PDB file of C-alpha atoms in Angstrom:
ATOM      1  CA  UNK A 136      -0.045   0.002   0.022  1.00  0.00           C
ATOM      2  CA  UNK A 137       1.557   3.214  -1.172  1.00  0.00           C
ATOM      3  CA  UNK A 138       0.743   5.963   1.239  1.00  0.00           C
ATOM      4  CA  UNK A 139       2.656   8.628  -0.717  1.00  0.00           C
ATOM      5  CA  UNK A 140       2.143   8.760  -4.466  1.00  0.00           C
ATOM      6  CA  UNK A 141       4.668  10.650  -6.539  1.00  0.00           C
ATOM      7  CA  UNK A 142       4.618  11.721 -10.168  1.00  0.00           C
ATOM      8  CA  UNK A 143       6.036  11.852 -12.726  1.00  0.00           C
ATOM      9  CA  UNK A 144       8.424   8.927 -12.671  1.00  0.00           C
ATOM     10  CA  UNK A 145      10.869  10.812 -14.940  1.00  0.00           C
ATOM     11  CA  UNK A 146      11.175  14.373 -16.111  1.00  0.00           C
ATOM     12  CA  UNK A 147      13.330  16.014 -18.741  1.00  0.00           C
ATOM     13  CA  UNK A 148      13.750  19.774 -18.547  1.00  0.00           C
ATOM     14  CA  UNK A 149      15.866  22.237 -20.521  1.00  0.00           C
ATOM     15  CA  UNK A 150      18.407  24.422 -18.676  1.00  0.00           C
ATOM     16  CA  UNK A 151      16.683  27.418 -17.226  1.00  0.00           C
ATOM     17  CA  UNK A 152      13.254  25.855 -17.193  1.00  0.00           C
ATOM     18  CA  UNK A 153      11.018  24.994 -14.274  1.00  0.00           C
ATOM     19  CA  UNK A 154      10.925  21.424 -12.935  1.00  0.00           C
ATOM     20  CA  UNK A 155       7.679  20.424 -11.087  1.00  0.00           C
ATOM     21  CA  UNK A 156       7.214  17.187  -9.183  1.00  0.00           C
ATOM     22  CA  UNK A 157       4.016  16.278  -7.439  1.00  0.00           C
ATOM     23  CA  UNK A 158       3.085  14.140  -4.528  1.00  0.00           C
ATOM     24  CA  UNK A 159      -0.170  13.085  -2.878  1.00  0.00           C
ATOM     25  CA  UNK A 160      -0.734  11.501   0.531  1.00  0.00           C
ATOM     26  CA  UNK A 161      -3.581   9.651   2.123  1.00  0.00           C
ATOM     27  CA  UNK A 162      -2.955   9.793   5.887  1.00  0.00           C
ATOM     28  CA  UNK A 163      -4.255  13.047   7.399  1.00  0.00           C
ATOM     29  CA  UNK A 164      -2.083  12.377  10.436  1.00  0.00           C
ATOM     30  CA  UNK A 165       1.031  13.199   8.389  1.00  0.00           C
ATOM     31  CA  UNK A 166       2.488  16.481   9.656  1.00  0.00           C
ATOM     32  CA  UNK A 167       5.892  16.761   8.043  1.00  0.00           C
ATOM     33  CA  UNK A 168       6.731  16.681   4.318  1.00  0.00           C
ATOM     34  CA  UNK A 169      10.361  16.664   3.229  1.00  0.00           C
ATOM     35  CA  UNK A 170      11.963  16.344  -0.118  1.00  0.00           C
ATOM     36  CA  UNK A 171      15.199  14.420  -0.632  1.00  0.00           C
ATOM     37  CA  UNK A 172      17.705  14.570  -3.447  1.00  0.00           C
ATOM     38  CA  UNK A 173      19.796  11.627  -4.465  1.00  0.00           C
ATOM     39  CA  UNK A 174      22.745  11.529  -6.870  1.00  0.00           C
ATOM     40  CA  UNK A 175      23.887   8.207  -8.457  1.00  0.00           C
ATOM     41  CA  UNK A 176      25.826   6.019  -6.015  1.00  0.00           C
ATOM     42  CA  UNK A 177      25.005   8.268  -3.053  1.00  0.00           C
ATOM     43  CA  UNK A 178      22.455   8.149  -0.262  1.00  0.00           C
ATOM     44  CA  UNK A 179      19.546  10.607  -0.309  1.00  0.00           C
ATOM     45  CA  UNK A 180      20.086  14.041   1.265  1.00  0.00           C
ATOM     46  CA  UNK A 181      17.477  16.379   2.688  1.00  0.00           C
ATOM     47  CA  UNK A 182      16.716  19.238   0.294  1.00  0.00           C
ATOM     48  CA  UNK A 183      13.763  21.147   1.778  1.00  0.00           C
ATOM     49  CA  UNK A 184      10.796  20.364   4.047  1.00  0.00           C
ATOM     50  CA  UNK A 185       7.450  21.898   5.040  1.00  0.00           C
ATOM     51  CA  UNK A 186       4.861  21.592   7.781  1.00  0.00           C
ATOM     52  CA  UNK A 187       1.117  21.734   6.993  1.00  0.00           C
ATOM     53  CA  UNK A 188       0.648  25.130   8.787  1.00  0.00           C
ATOM     54  CA  UNK A 189       2.117  26.907   5.783  1.00  0.00           C
ATOM     55  CA  UNK A 190       1.235  26.763   2.120  1.00  0.00           C
ATOM     56  CA  UNK A 191       4.617  27.448   0.653  1.00  0.00           C
ATOM     57  CA  UNK A 192       8.316  27.397   1.597  1.00  0.00           C
ATOM     58  CA  UNK A 193      11.163  28.671  -0.560  1.00  0.00           C
ATOM     59  CA  UNK A 194      14.893  27.973  -0.257  1.00  0.00           C
ATOM     60  CA  UNK A 195      16.857  29.489  -3.084  1.00  0.00           C
ATOM     61  CA  UNK A 196      15.633  27.980  -6.370  1.00  0.00           C
ATOM     62  CA  UNK A 197      13.640  25.294  -4.598  1.00  0.00           C
ATOM     63  CA  UNK A 198      10.033  25.837  -3.421  1.00  0.00           C
ATOM     64  CA  UNK A 199       7.529  23.474  -1.830  1.00  0.00           C
ATOM     65  CA  UNK A 200       3.837  24.195  -2.378  1.00  0.00           C
ATOM     66  CA  UNK A 201       1.418  22.577   0.008  1.00  0.00           C
ATOM     67  CA  UNK A 202      -2.349  22.062  -0.352  1.00  0.00           C
ATOM     68  CA  UNK A 203      -3.733  20.532   2.824  1.00  0.00           C
ATOM     69  CA  UNK A 204      -7.324  20.233   1.634  1.00  0.00           C
ATOM     70  CA  UNK A 205      -6.243  18.289  -1.453  1.00  0.00           C
ATOM     71  CA  UNK A 206      -3.616  16.368   0.388  1.00  0.00           C
ATOM     72  CA  UNK A 207      -1.017  17.266  -2.166  1.00  0.00           C
ATOM     73  CA  UNK A 208       2.418  18.866  -2.194  1.00  0.00           C
ATOM     74  CA  UNK A 209       4.843  19.653  -4.881  1.00  0.00           C
ATOM     75  CA  UNK A 210       8.456  20.651  -5.480  1.00  0.00           C
ATOM     76  CA  UNK A 211       9.281  23.433  -7.944  1.00  0.00           C
ATOM     77  CA  UNK A 212      12.887  23.925  -9.135  1.00  0.00           C
ATOM     78  CA  UNK A 213      13.265  27.290 -10.786  1.00  0.00           C
ATOM     79  CA  UNK A 214      15.984  27.956 -13.301  1.00  0.00           C
ATOM     80  CA  UNK A 215      16.851  24.303 -13.467  1.00  0.00           C
ATOM     81  CA  UNK A 216      20.574  23.522 -13.949  1.00  0.00           C
ATOM     82  CA  UNK A 217      22.335  20.391 -15.248  1.00  0.00           C
ATOM     83  CA  UNK A 218      23.716  19.952 -11.698  1.00  0.00           C
ATOM     84  CA  UNK A 219      20.097  19.476 -10.494  1.00  0.00           C
ATOM     85  CA  UNK A 220      19.979  16.205 -12.424  1.00  0.00           C
ATOM     86  CA  UNK A 221      19.216  13.609  -9.777  1.00  0.00           C
ATOM     87  CA  UNK A 222      16.424  11.555  -8.328  1.00  0.00           C
ATOM     88  CA  UNK A 223      14.031  13.304  -6.067  1.00  0.00           C
ATOM     89  CA  UNK A 224      11.942  11.720  -3.390  1.00  0.00           C
ATOM     90  CA  UNK A 225       8.975  13.236  -1.461  1.00  0.00           C
ATOM     91  CA  UNK A 226       8.200  11.834   1.936  1.00  0.00           C
ATOM     92  CA  UNK A 227       5.779  12.165   4.767  1.00  0.00           C
ATOM     93  CA  UNK A 228       5.744  11.520   8.493  1.00  0.00           C
ATOM     94  CA  UNK A 229       3.053  11.596  11.098  1.00  0.00           C
ATOM     95  CA  UNK A 230       4.809  12.712  14.234  1.00  0.00           C
ATOM     96  CA  UNK A 231       6.318   9.331  14.659  1.00  0.00           C
ATOM     97  CA  UNK A 232       9.906   8.686  13.735  1.00  0.00           C
ATOM     98  CA  UNK A 233       9.454   6.884  10.470  1.00  0.00           C
ATOM     99  CA  UNK A 234       9.360   8.474   7.047  1.00  0.00           C
ATOM    100  CA  UNK A 235       7.231   7.099   4.209  1.00  0.00           C
ATOM    101  CA  UNK A 236       8.757   7.824   0.864  1.00  0.00           C
ATOM    102  CA  UNK A 237       7.332   8.250  -2.593  1.00  0.00           C
ATOM    103  CA  UNK A 238       8.615   6.205  -5.514  1.00  0.00           C
ATOM    104  CA  UNK A 239      10.967   8.870  -6.821  1.00  0.00           C
ATOM    105  CA  UNK A 240      11.324  11.058  -9.929  1.00  0.00           C
ATOM    106  CA  UNK A 241      14.413  11.049 -12.092  1.00  0.00           C
ATOM    107  CA  UNK A 242      15.131  14.504 -13.320  1.00  0.00           C
ATOM    108  CA  UNK A 243      17.387  15.221 -16.245  1.00  0.00           C
ATOM    109  CA  UNK A 244      18.293  18.756 -17.051  1.00  0.00           C
ATOM    110  CA  UNK A 245      19.782  19.290 -20.542  1.00  0.00           C
ATOM    111  CA  UNK A 246      21.978  22.281 -21.405  1.00  0.00           C
TER     112      UNK A 246
ATOM    113  CA  UNK B 131      34.127  12.824   9.308  1.00  0.00           C
ATOM    114  CA  UNK B 132      30.832  12.614  11.195  1.00  0.00           C
ATOM    115  CA  UNK B 133      28.096  10.709   9.506  1.00  0.00           C
ATOM    116  CA  UNK B 134      26.593   7.217   8.850  1.00  0.00           C
ATOM    117  CA  UNK B 135      28.989   4.532   7.795  1.00  0.00           C
ATOM    118  CA  UNK B 136      27.749   1.443   6.024  1.00  0.00           C
ATOM    119  CA  UNK B 137      29.762  -1.687   5.298  1.00  0.00           C
ATOM    120  CA  UNK B 138      30.242  -3.475   3.003  1.00  0.00           C
ATOM    121  CA  UNK B 139      29.569  -1.291  -0.141  1.00  0.00           C
ATOM    122  CA  UNK B 140      28.952  -4.335  -2.327  1.00  0.00           C
ATOM    123  CA  UNK B 141      28.081  -7.917  -1.556  1.00  0.00           C
ATOM    124  CA  UNK B 142      27.138 -11.044  -3.551  1.00  0.00           C
ATOM    125  CA  UNK B 143      25.372 -13.867  -1.742  1.00  0.00           C
ATOM    126  CA  UNK B 144      24.137 -17.199  -2.717  1.00  0.00           C
ATOM    127  CA  UNK B 145      20.543 -18.129  -1.988  1.00  0.00           C
ATOM    128  CA  UNK B 146      20.234 -19.424   1.543  1.00  0.00           C
ATOM    129  CA  UNK B 147      23.349 -17.698   2.909  1.00  0.00           C
ATOM    130  CA  UNK B 148      23.133 -15.304   5.831  1.00  0.00           C
ATOM    131  CA  UNK B 149      24.964 -12.081   6.338  1.00  0.00           C
ATOM    132  CA  UNK B 150      24.999  -8.868   8.350  1.00  0.00           C
ATOM    133  CA  UNK B 151      24.981  -5.406   6.927  1.00  0.00           C
ATOM    134  CA  UNK B 152      26.746  -2.933   9.308  1.00  0.00           C
ATOM    135  CA  UNK B 153      25.676   0.604  10.081  1.00  0.00           C
ATOM    136  CA  UNK B 154      27.338   2.904  12.477  1.00  0.00           C
ATOM    137  CA  UNK B 155      26.808   6.609  13.283  1.00  0.00           C
ATOM    138  CA  UNK B 156      28.875   9.016  15.355  1.00  0.00           C
ATOM    139  CA  UNK B 157      26.319  11.854  15.758  1.00  0.00           C
ATOM    140  CA  UNK B 158      24.675  10.471  18.922  1.00  0.00           C
ATOM    141  CA  UNK B 159      21.393  10.116  17.076  1.00  0.00           C
ATOM    142  CA  UNK B 160      18.788   8.129  18.959  1.00  0.00           C
ATOM    143  CA  UNK B 161      16.748   7.176  15.867  1.00  0.00           C
ATOM    144  CA  UNK B 162      18.125   4.788  13.218  1.00  0.00           C
ATOM    145  CA  UNK B 163      16.475   2.953  10.419  1.00  0.00           C
ATOM    146  CA  UNK B 164      17.019   0.654   7.473  1.00  0.00           C
ATOM    147  CA  UNK B 165      15.500   1.140   3.983  1.00  0.00           C
ATOM    148  CA  UNK B 166      15.762  -0.800   0.838  1.00  0.00           C
ATOM    149  CA  UNK B 167      15.673   0.932  -2.567  1.00  0.00           C
ATOM    150  CA  UNK B 168      14.296  -0.849  -5.661  1.00  0.00           C
ATOM    151  CA  UNK B 169      13.689   0.550  -9.112  1.00  0.00           C
ATOM    152  CA  UNK B 170      10.242   2.119  -9.334  1.00  0.00           C
ATOM    153  CA  UNK B 171       9.445   1.454  -5.670  1.00  0.00           C
ATOM    154  CA  UNK B 172      11.287   4.186  -3.910  1.00  0.00           C
ATOM    155  CA  UNK B 173      12.619   3.639  -0.408  1.00  0.00           C
ATOM    156  CA  UNK B 174      10.789   1.194   1.761  1.00  0.00           C
ATOM    157  CA  UNK B 175      11.281   0.984   5.491  1.00  0.00           C
ATOM    158  CA  UNK B 176      12.494  -2.355   6.779  1.00  0.00           C
ATOM    159  CA  UNK B 177      13.104  -1.874  10.528  1.00  0.00           C
ATOM    160  CA  UNK B 178      13.778   1.126  12.759  1.00  0.00           C
ATOM    161  CA  UNK B 179      14.904   1.859  16.315  1.00  0.00           C
ATOM    162  CA  UNK B 180      14.224   4.804  18.602  1.00  0.00           C
ATOM    163  CA  UNK B 181      17.036   4.053  20.994  1.00  0.00           C
ATOM    164  CA  UNK B 182      19.302   1.353  22.319  1.00  0.00           C
ATOM    165  CA  UNK B 183      17.341  -1.860  23.123  1.00  0.00           C
ATOM    166  CA  UNK B 184      14.209  -0.730  21.161  1.00  0.00           C
ATOM    167  CA  UNK B 185      13.404  -1.856  17.671  1.00  0.00           C
ATOM    168  CA  UNK B 186      10.262  -2.071  15.524  1.00  0.00           C
ATOM    169  CA  UNK B 187       9.131  -3.203  12.207  1.00  0.00           C
ATOM    170  CA  UNK B 188       8.593  -1.107   9.095  1.00  0.00           C
ATOM    171  CA  UNK B 189       6.775  -1.789   5.833  1.00  0.00           C
ATOM    172  CA  UNK B 190       8.847  -4.790   4.594  1.00  0.00           C
ATOM    173  CA  UNK B 191      10.396  -6.586   7.656  1.00  0.00           C
ATOM    174  CA  UNK B 192      10.097 -10.243   6.509  1.00  0.00           C
ATOM    175  CA  UNK B 193      13.463 -11.963   6.141  1.00  0.00           C
ATOM    176  CA  UNK B 194      15.372  -9.369   8.126  1.00  0.00           C
ATOM    177  CA  UNK B 195      16.349  -9.053  11.774  1.00  0.00           C
ATOM    178  CA  UNK B 196      17.787  -6.064  13.654  1.00  0.00           C
ATOM    179  CA  UNK B 197      19.155  -5.334  17.114  1.00  0.00           C
ATOM    180  CA  UNK B 198      20.361  -2.149  18.796  1.00  0.00           C
ATOM    181  CA  UNK B 199      22.696  -2.820  21.617  1.00  0.00           C
ATOM    182  CA  UNK B 200      24.375   0.589  21.472  1.00  0.00           C
ATOM    183  CA  UNK B 201      23.387   4.062  20.267  1.00  0.00           C
ATOM    184  CA  UNK B 202      25.976   3.973  17.563  1.00  0.00           C
ATOM    185  CA  UNK B 203      25.338   0.622  15.832  1.00  0.00           C
ATOM    186  CA  UNK B 204      22.294  -0.793  14.066  1.00  0.00           C
ATOM    187  CA  UNK B 205      23.159  -3.983  12.122  1.00  0.00           C
ATOM    188  CA  UNK B 206      20.714  -5.604   9.707  1.00  0.00           C
ATOM    189  CA  UNK B 207      20.759  -9.353   9.387  1.00  0.00           C
ATOM    190  CA  UNK B 208      19.542 -11.365   6.470  1.00  0.00           C
ATOM    191  CA  UNK B 209      18.735 -14.785   7.825  1.00  0.00           C
ATOM    192  CA  UNK B 210      18.439 -16.824   4.625  1.00  0.00           C
ATOM    193  CA  UNK B 211      19.115 -14.685   1.579  1.00  0.00           C
ATOM    194  CA  UNK B 212      16.593 -14.889  -1.328  1.00  0.00           C
ATOM    195  CA  UNK B 213      16.868 -13.332  -4.810  1.00  0.00           C
ATOM    196  CA  UNK B 214      13.982 -11.072  -3.879  1.00  0.00           C
ATOM    197  CA  UNK B 215      16.368  -9.420  -1.410  1.00  0.00           C
ATOM    198  CA  UNK B 216      18.567  -8.129  -4.191  1.00  0.00           C
ATOM    199  CA  UNK B 217      18.452  -4.386  -3.613  1.00  0.00           C
ATOM    200  CA  UNK B 218      20.331  -1.311  -2.454  1.00  0.00           C
ATOM    201  CA  UNK B 219      20.156  -0.950   1.345  1.00  0.00           C
ATOM    202  CA  UNK B 220      20.395   2.380   3.116  1.00  0.00           C
ATOM    203  CA  UNK B 221      20.860   3.088   6.764  1.00  0.00           C
ATOM    204  CA  UNK B 222      19.667   6.437   8.137  1.00  0.00           C
ATOM    205  CA  UNK B 223      19.774   8.256  11.488  1.00  0.00           C
ATOM    206  CA  UNK B 224      18.324  11.333  13.113  1.00  0.00           C
ATOM    207  CA  UNK B 225      17.604  12.812  16.498  1.00  0.00           C
ATOM    208  CA  UNK B 226      14.743  11.271  18.479  1.00  0.00           C
ATOM    209  CA  UNK B 227      11.211  12.267  17.845  1.00  0.00           C
ATOM    210  CA  UNK B 228      12.253  13.615  14.620  1.00  0.00           C
ATOM    211  CA  UNK B 229      12.019  12.094  11.192  1.00  0.00           C
ATOM    212  CA  UNK B 230      13.334  15.453  10.373  1.00  0.00           C
ATOM    213  CA  UNK B 231      16.650  15.744   8.607  1.00  0.00           C
ATOM    214  CA  UNK B 232      17.672  12.066   8.185  1.00  0.00           C
ATOM    215  CA  UNK B 233      21.351  11.481   7.568  1.00  0.00           C
ATOM    216  CA  UNK B 234      21.766   8.604   5.127  1.00  0.00           C
ATOM    217  CA  UNK B 235      24.672   6.281   4.637  1.00  0.00           C
ATOM    218  CA  UNK B 236      26.099   5.702   1.112  1.00  0.00           C
ATOM    219  CA  UNK B 237      24.405   2.293   0.764  1.00  0.00           C
ATOM    220  CA  UNK B 238      25.171  -1.351   0.356  1.00  0.00           C
ATOM    221  CA  UNK B 239      24.400  -2.930  -2.970  1.00  0.00           C
ATOM    222  CA  UNK B 240      23.416  -6.560  -2.378  1.00  0.00           C
ATOM    223  CA  UNK B 241      23.018  -9.159  -5.107  1.00  0.00           C
ATOM    224  CA  UNK B 242      21.547 -12.630  -4.190  1.00  0.00           C
ATOM    225  CA  UNK B 243      22.148 -15.272  -6.863  1.00  0.00           C
TER     226      UNK B 243
END
């Protein structure tokens, strides 16, 4: 049972474009929504995270948008760069310690 | 350097063999967990621990055992390896009560033939 659904599975964007990755969750007890970035051969690393009491959080070129009523959240990467090429995972947690991850999106940014 | 250390990086097992994947962290994190990563399935939680002496099951615990005798170490044991356990395994840690800001190890790529 997939509690966090992520789309698309893969994404190709031109340099300078906007990359958008979407996630949806089912459990209304979730109260923490991070995004992780993973480069080939490496472990995932925390990129940015949001709590449901805000609708948007921005850190540099990365923005999380959160829609509590729709139970959806998304990652926007502005001015996408080739160095952003990686796999991105959304995740959710419900106050407990364990994170539930989405299935991942492979982003390729071409110059 | 501080972080999460996983050993070995690569391992090939024959079906039915047992082995232990090692995980150690030096950040005094109370919470530690094991995930497996498979193509198209993301990261799935195997087992986790909120402190020494305390462990619990995640989404896919069958075929795996864990123990937490110290804060620093959280080994994952495969009891009788099966081809379905071919995967990349990641260990992660964080402060207690906080799934926030996991630190992941670099992974162990396991192949069961």
